Coordinates of C-alpha atoms in Angstrom, one line a residue:
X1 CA -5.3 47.4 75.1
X2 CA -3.2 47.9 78.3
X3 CA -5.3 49.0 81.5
X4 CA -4.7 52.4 82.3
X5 CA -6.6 51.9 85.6
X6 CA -4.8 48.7 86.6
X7 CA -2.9 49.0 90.1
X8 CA 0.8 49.0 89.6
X9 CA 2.7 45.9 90.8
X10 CA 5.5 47.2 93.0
X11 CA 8.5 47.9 91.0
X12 CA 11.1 50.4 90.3
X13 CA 8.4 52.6 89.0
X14 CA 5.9 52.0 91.5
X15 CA 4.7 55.3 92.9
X16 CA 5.2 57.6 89.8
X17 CA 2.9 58.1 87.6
X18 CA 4.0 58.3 83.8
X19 CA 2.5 60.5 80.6
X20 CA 2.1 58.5 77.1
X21 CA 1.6 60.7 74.0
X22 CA 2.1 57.8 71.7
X23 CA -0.6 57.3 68.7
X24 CA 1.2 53.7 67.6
X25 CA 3.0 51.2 70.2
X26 CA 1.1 52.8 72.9
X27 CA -0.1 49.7 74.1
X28 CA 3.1 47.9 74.3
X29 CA 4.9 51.4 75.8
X30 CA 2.2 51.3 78.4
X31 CA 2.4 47.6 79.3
X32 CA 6.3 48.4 79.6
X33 CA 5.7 50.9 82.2
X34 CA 3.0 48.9 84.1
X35 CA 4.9 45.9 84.5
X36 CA 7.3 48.1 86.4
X37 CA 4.7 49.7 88.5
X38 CA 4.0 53.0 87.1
X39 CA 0.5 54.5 86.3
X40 CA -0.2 55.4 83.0
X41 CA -2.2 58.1 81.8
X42 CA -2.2 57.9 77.8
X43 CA -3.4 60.8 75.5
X44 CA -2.5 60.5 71.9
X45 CA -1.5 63.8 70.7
X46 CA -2.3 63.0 67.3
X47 CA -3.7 60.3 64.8
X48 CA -2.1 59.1 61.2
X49 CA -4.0 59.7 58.5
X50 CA -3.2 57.6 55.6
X51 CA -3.3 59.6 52.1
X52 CA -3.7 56.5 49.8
X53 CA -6.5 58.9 48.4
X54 CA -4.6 61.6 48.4
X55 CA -3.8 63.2 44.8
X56 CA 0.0 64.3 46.2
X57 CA 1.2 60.6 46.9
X58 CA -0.5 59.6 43.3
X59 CA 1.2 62.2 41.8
X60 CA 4.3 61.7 43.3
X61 CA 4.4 57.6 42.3
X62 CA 4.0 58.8 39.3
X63 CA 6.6 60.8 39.2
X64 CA 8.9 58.2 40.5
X65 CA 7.4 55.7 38.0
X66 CA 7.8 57.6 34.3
X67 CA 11.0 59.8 35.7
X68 CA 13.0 56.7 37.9
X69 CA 15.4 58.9 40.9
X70 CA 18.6 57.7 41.3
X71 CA 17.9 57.1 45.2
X72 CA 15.2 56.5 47.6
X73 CA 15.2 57.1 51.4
X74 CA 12.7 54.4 53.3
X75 CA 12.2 56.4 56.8
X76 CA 9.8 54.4 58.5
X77 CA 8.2 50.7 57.9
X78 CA 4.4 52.1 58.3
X79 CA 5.0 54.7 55.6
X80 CA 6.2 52.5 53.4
X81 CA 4.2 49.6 53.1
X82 CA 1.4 52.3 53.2
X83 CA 3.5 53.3 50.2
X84 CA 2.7 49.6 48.2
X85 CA -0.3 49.3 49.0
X86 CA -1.8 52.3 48.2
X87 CA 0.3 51.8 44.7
X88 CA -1.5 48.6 44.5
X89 CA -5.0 50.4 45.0
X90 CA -3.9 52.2 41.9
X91 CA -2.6 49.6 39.5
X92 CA 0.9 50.9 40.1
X93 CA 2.2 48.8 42.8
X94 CA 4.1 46.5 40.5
X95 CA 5.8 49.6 38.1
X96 CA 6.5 51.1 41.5
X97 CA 8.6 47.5 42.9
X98 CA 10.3 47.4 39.3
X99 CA 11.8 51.1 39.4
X100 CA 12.4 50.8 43.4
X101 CA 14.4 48.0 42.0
X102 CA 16.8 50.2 39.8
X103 CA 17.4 52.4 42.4
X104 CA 19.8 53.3 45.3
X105 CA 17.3 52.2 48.3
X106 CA 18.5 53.8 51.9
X107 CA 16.5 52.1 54.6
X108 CA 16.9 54.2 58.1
X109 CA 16.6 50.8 60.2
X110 CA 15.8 47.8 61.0
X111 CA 11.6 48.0 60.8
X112 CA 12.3 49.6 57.4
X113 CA 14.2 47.0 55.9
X114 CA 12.2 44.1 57.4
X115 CA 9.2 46.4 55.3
X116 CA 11.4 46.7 52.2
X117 CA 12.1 43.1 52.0
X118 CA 8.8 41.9 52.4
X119 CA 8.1 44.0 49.4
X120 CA 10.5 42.0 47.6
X121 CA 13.1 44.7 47.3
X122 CA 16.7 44.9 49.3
X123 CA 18.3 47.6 50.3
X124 CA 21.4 49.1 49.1
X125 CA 22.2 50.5 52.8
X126 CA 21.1 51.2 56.2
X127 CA 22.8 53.1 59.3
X128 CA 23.8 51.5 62.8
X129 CA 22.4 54.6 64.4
X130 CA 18.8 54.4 62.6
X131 CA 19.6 58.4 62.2
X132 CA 18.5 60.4 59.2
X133 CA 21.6 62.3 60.4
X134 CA 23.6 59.4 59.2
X135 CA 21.5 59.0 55.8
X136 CA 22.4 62.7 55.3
X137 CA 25.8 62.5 55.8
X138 CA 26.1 59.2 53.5
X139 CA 24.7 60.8 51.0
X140 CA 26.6 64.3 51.3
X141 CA 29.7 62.1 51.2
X142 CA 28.8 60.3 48.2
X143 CA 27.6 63.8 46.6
X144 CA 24.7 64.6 45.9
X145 CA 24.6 67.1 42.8
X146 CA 22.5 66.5 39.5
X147 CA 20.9 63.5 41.7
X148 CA 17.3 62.8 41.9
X149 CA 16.6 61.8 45.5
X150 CA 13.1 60.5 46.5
X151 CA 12.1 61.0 50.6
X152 CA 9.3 59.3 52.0
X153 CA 8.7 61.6 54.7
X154 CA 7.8 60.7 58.2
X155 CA 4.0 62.4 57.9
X156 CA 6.0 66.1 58.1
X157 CA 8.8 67.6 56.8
X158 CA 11.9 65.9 58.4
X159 CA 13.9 69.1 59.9
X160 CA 16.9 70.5 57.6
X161 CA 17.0 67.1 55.5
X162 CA 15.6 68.2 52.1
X163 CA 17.1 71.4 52.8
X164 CA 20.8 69.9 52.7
X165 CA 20.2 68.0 50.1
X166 CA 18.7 70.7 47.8
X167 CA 21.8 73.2 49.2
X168 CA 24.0 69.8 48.0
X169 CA 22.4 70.4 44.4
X170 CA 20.3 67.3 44.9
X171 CA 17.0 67.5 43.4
X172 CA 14.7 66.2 46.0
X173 CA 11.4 64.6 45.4
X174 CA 9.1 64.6 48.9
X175 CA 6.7 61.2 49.3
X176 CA 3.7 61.7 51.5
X177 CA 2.6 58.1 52.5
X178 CA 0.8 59.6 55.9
X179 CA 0.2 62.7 57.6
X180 CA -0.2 63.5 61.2
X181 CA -3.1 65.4 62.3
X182 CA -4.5 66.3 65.7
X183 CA -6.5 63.7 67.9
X184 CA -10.7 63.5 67.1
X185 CA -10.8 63.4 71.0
X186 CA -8.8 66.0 72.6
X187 CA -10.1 65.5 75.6
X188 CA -7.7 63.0 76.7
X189 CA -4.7 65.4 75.6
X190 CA -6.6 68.6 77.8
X191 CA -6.6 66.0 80.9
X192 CA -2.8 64.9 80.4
X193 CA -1.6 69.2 80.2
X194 CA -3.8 70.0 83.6
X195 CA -1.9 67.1 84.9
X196 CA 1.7 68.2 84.0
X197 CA 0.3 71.4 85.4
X198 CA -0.6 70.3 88.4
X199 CA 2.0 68.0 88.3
X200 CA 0.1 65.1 88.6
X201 CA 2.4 63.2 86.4
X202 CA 6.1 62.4 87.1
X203 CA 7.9 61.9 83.4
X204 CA 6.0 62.7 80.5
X205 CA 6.9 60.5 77.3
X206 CA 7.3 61.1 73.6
X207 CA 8.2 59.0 70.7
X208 CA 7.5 61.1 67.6
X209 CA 8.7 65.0 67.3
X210 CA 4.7 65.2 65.6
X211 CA 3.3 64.0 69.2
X212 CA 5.7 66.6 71.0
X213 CA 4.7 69.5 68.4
X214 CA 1.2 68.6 68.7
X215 CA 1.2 68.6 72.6
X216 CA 3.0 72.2 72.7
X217 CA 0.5 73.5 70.2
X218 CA -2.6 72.1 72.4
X219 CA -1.1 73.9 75.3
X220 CA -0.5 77.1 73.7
X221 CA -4.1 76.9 72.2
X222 CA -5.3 76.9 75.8
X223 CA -2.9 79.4 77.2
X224 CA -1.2 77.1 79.3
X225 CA 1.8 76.8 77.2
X226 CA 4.0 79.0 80.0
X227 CA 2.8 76.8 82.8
X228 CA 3.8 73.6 81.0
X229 CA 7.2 74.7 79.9
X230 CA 8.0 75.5 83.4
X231 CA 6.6 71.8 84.6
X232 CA 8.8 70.2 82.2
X233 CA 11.9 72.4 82.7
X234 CA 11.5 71.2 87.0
X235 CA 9.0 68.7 88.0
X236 CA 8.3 66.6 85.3
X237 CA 10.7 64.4 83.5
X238 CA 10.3 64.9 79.7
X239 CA 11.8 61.5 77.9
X240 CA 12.0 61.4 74.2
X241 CA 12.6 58.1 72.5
X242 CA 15.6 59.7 70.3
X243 CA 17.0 63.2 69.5
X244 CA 14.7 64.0 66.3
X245 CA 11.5 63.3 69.1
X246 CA 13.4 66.1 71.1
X247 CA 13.7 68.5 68.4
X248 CA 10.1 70.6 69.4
X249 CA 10.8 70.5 72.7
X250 CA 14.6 71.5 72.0
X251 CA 13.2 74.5 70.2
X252 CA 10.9 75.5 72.9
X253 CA 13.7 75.6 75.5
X254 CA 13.2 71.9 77.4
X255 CA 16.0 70.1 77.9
X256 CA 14.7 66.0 77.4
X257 CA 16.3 62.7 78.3
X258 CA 17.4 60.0 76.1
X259 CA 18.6 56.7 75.8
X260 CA 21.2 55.5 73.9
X261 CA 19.3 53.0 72.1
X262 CA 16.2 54.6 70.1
X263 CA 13.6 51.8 71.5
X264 CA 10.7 51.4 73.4
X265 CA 12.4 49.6 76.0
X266 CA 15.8 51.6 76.5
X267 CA 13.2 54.6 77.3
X268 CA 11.4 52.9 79.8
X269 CA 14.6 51.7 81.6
X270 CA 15.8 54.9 81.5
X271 CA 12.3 56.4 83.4
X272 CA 13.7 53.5 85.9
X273 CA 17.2 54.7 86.1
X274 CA 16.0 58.7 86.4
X275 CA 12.4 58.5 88.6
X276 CA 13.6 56.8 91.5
X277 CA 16.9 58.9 91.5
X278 CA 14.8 62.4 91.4
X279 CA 12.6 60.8 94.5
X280 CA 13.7 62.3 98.0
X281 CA 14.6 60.0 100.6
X282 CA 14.4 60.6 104.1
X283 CA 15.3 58.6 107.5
X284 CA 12.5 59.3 109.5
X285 CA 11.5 58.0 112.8
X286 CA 14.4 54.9 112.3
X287 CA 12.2 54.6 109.3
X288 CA 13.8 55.3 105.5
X289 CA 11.2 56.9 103.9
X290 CA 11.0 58.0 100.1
X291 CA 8.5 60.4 98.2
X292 CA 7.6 59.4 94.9
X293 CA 4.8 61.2 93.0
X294 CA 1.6 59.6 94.1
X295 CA 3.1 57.0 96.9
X296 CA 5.8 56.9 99.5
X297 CA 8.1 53.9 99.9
X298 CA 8.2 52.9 103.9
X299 CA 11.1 50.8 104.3
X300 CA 11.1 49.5 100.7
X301 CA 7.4 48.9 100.9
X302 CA 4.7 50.8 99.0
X303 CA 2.3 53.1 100.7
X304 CA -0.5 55.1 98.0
X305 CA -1.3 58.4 99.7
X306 CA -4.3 61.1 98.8
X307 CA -3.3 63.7 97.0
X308 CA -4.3 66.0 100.0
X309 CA -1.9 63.8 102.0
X310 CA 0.8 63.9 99.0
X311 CA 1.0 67.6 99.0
X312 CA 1.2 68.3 103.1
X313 CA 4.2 65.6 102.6
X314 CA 6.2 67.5 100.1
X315 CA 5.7 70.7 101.9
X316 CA 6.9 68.8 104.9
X317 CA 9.8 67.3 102.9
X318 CA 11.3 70.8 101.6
X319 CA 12.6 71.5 105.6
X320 CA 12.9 68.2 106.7
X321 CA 13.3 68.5 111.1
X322 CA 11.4 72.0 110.8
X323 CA 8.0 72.5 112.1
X324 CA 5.8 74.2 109.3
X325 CA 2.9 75.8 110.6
X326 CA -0.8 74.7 109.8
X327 CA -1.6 78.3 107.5
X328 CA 1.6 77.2 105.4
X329 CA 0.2 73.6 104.6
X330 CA -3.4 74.9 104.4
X331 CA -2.2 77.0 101.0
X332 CA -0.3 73.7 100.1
X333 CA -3.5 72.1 100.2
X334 CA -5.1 71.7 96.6
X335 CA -8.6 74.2 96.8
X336 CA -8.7 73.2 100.7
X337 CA -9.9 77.4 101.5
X338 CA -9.3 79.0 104.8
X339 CA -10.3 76.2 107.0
X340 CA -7.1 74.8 108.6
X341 CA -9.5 71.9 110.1
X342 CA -8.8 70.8 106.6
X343 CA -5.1 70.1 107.4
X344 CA -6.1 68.3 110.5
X345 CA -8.4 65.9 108.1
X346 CA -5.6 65.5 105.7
X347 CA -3.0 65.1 107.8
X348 CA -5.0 62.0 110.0
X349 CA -5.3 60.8 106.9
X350 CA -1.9 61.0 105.5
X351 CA -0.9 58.8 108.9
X352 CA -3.2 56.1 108.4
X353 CA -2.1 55.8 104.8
X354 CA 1.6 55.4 105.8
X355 CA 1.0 53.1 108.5
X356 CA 3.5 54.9 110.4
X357 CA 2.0 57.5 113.1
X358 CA 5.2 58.6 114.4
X359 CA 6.7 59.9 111.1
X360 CA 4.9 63.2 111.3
X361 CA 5.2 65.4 114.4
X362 CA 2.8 67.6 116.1
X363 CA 3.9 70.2 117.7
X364 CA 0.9 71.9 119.7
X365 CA 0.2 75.7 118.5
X366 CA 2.7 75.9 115.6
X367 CA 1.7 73.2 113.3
X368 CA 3.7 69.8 111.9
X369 CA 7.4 68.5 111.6
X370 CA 8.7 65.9 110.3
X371 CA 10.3 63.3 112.9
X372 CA 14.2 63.3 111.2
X373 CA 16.1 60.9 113.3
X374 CA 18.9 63.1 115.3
X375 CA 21.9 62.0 113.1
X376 CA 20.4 63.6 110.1
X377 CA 19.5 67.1 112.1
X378 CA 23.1 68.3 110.6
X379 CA 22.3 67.3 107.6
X380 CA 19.5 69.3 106.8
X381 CA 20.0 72.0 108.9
X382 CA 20.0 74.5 106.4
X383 CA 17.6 73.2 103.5

């Protein structure tokens, strides 16, 4: 298990701090973001629950046992080694592997066929892309009416897939190897949405459309829902691992970065391609100075700030050169009231932590500037 309280090497994500709403591989996601200096606050948004006991999976090996289909669809390895085995709980694993045998078997990638051929079987065909897009087109093309087609689903209905094929004329037989259900603990989950919020969290990430669903559902349940869409849709970065992950957030208005590879790691280079490029960058008493969400790069080095001290700088940052007066900082200030000693403390503080006194201006009776070296004064003139 990856330390979530670990501090960040410096990297091209040092200074942000990055959401994980993974149930599986969100160990190795974190580790992935750690080793390039993010923080990582993980909340599963849901759990797997297996259904090997489950009387709809029996009955529909059965199914596929005395009435063989004349294709199966493998979406995911988990599902379908959960598949065997809980065939193999039942007595049926070895009548399921013999029909699976007879049949067109359509793997959606790599993971799945490794699964299907460690169950003895090989498949018939598998898509470049890993998209059930692709699946559904291949099997449009090939045409699909009077056919039997067996799914295993992903743990929900995969959107529009059975639909086209029924609307093809295919007769569609759903598998459900495991279901997604919401976390035991949602406390974690609660934590993560006051942090998108709040904006304690710079990108949030999602590698299942269930873990996305899930989230949004948790934040409507709590009224928060508005609040959060309007995070993702400005401050915080929502990456998807692929465009079926995207598909709730899609349909709740959030536009969502991808990579072009559907992997754990092309979605982690990506959060390195898009933080640092959202950060704003500053020259600043001959310094070059960059605000990332919980840090500020000094030069290239690394500089943790308070949150206090965090907030004064972005207020600073949105009219670089300007002076902004204390009463404006002290409602930037997180629950700081109506002292604006408070911005004095935070402020001495926000020095010391960037180890740079002269970056921040005071100017007596009106409040605190930023120290933009004169060539820039054009520049931001109007911000």
């Amino acid at each position: 298990m990856y330390d979530q309280k670990q501090q960040p090497e410096q990297g091209p994500l040092a200074g942000f701090t990055v959401g994980v709403t993974a149930a599986r591989r969100a160990d190795e996601l974190g580790a992935l973001l750690q080793r390039r200096g993010a923080t990582v606050l993980h909340a599963p948004a849901l759990r797997i629950v297996p259904l090997a006991d489950d009387g709809e999976l029996l009955a529909a090996t059965k199914e596929i046992i005395d009435h063989v289909p004349d294709v199966v669809v493998a979406t995911t390895a988990i599902g379908f080694r959960g598949w065997v085995e809980a065939a193999d709980g039942w007595g049926l694993g070895e009548q399921l592997l013999d029909r699976l045998r007879g049949v067109e078997l359509l793997a959606r990638g790599p993971k799945v066929k490794g699964a299907i051929r460690a169950a003895g079987l090989t498949e018939e065909w598998s898509p470049s892309s890993e998209s059930m897009a692709e699946v559904l087109d291949r099997l449009l093309e090939e045409g699909v009416d009077g056919r039997r087609i067996a799914v295993q689903l992903h743990g929900e209905p995969l959107p529009g897939f059975v639909e086209a094929l029924r609307a093809g004329g295919g007769e569609v037989l759903p598998v459900p190897v495991y279901r997604w259900m919401p976390p035991e603990d949602i406390g974690p989950v609660d934590r993560l949405l006051d942090a998108v919020v709040s904006r304690g969290v710079d990108a949030l990430t999602f590698t299942s459309a269930p873990a996305a669903a899930s989230l949004l559902s948790r934040a409507e349940a709590r009224g928060l829902l508005g609040e959060v869409l309007v995070a993702l849709g400005h401050d915080v970065l929502p990456a998807c691992v692929g465009p079926v992950t995207a598909l709730p957030l899609q349909a709740a208005g959030v536009d969502t970065v991808q990579p072009e590879r559907f992997r754990l790691g092309p979605l982690v280079q990506l959060l390195c391609q898009e933080l640092p490029g959202r950060a704003r960058s500053l020259p600043i008493a001959g310094h070059r100075v960059e605000i990332r969400g919980h840090a500020v790069l000094v030069d290239g080095d690394l500089k943790p700030v308070p949150p206090a001290g965090m907030s004064l700088l972005r207020a600073l940052s949105r009219r670089p050169g300007w002076v902004v007066a204390r009463a404006e900082l002290l409602r930037a200030l997180p629950g700081a009231g109506r002292d604006e000693h408070a911005v004095e403390t935070a402020m001495a503080r926000l020095r010391t932590a960037l180890g740079a006194p002269k970056l921040i201006q005071t100017v007596v009776k009106r409040g605190y500037r930023l120290a933009l070296d004169p060539a820039a004064d054009a520049k931001y003139a109007d911000v």
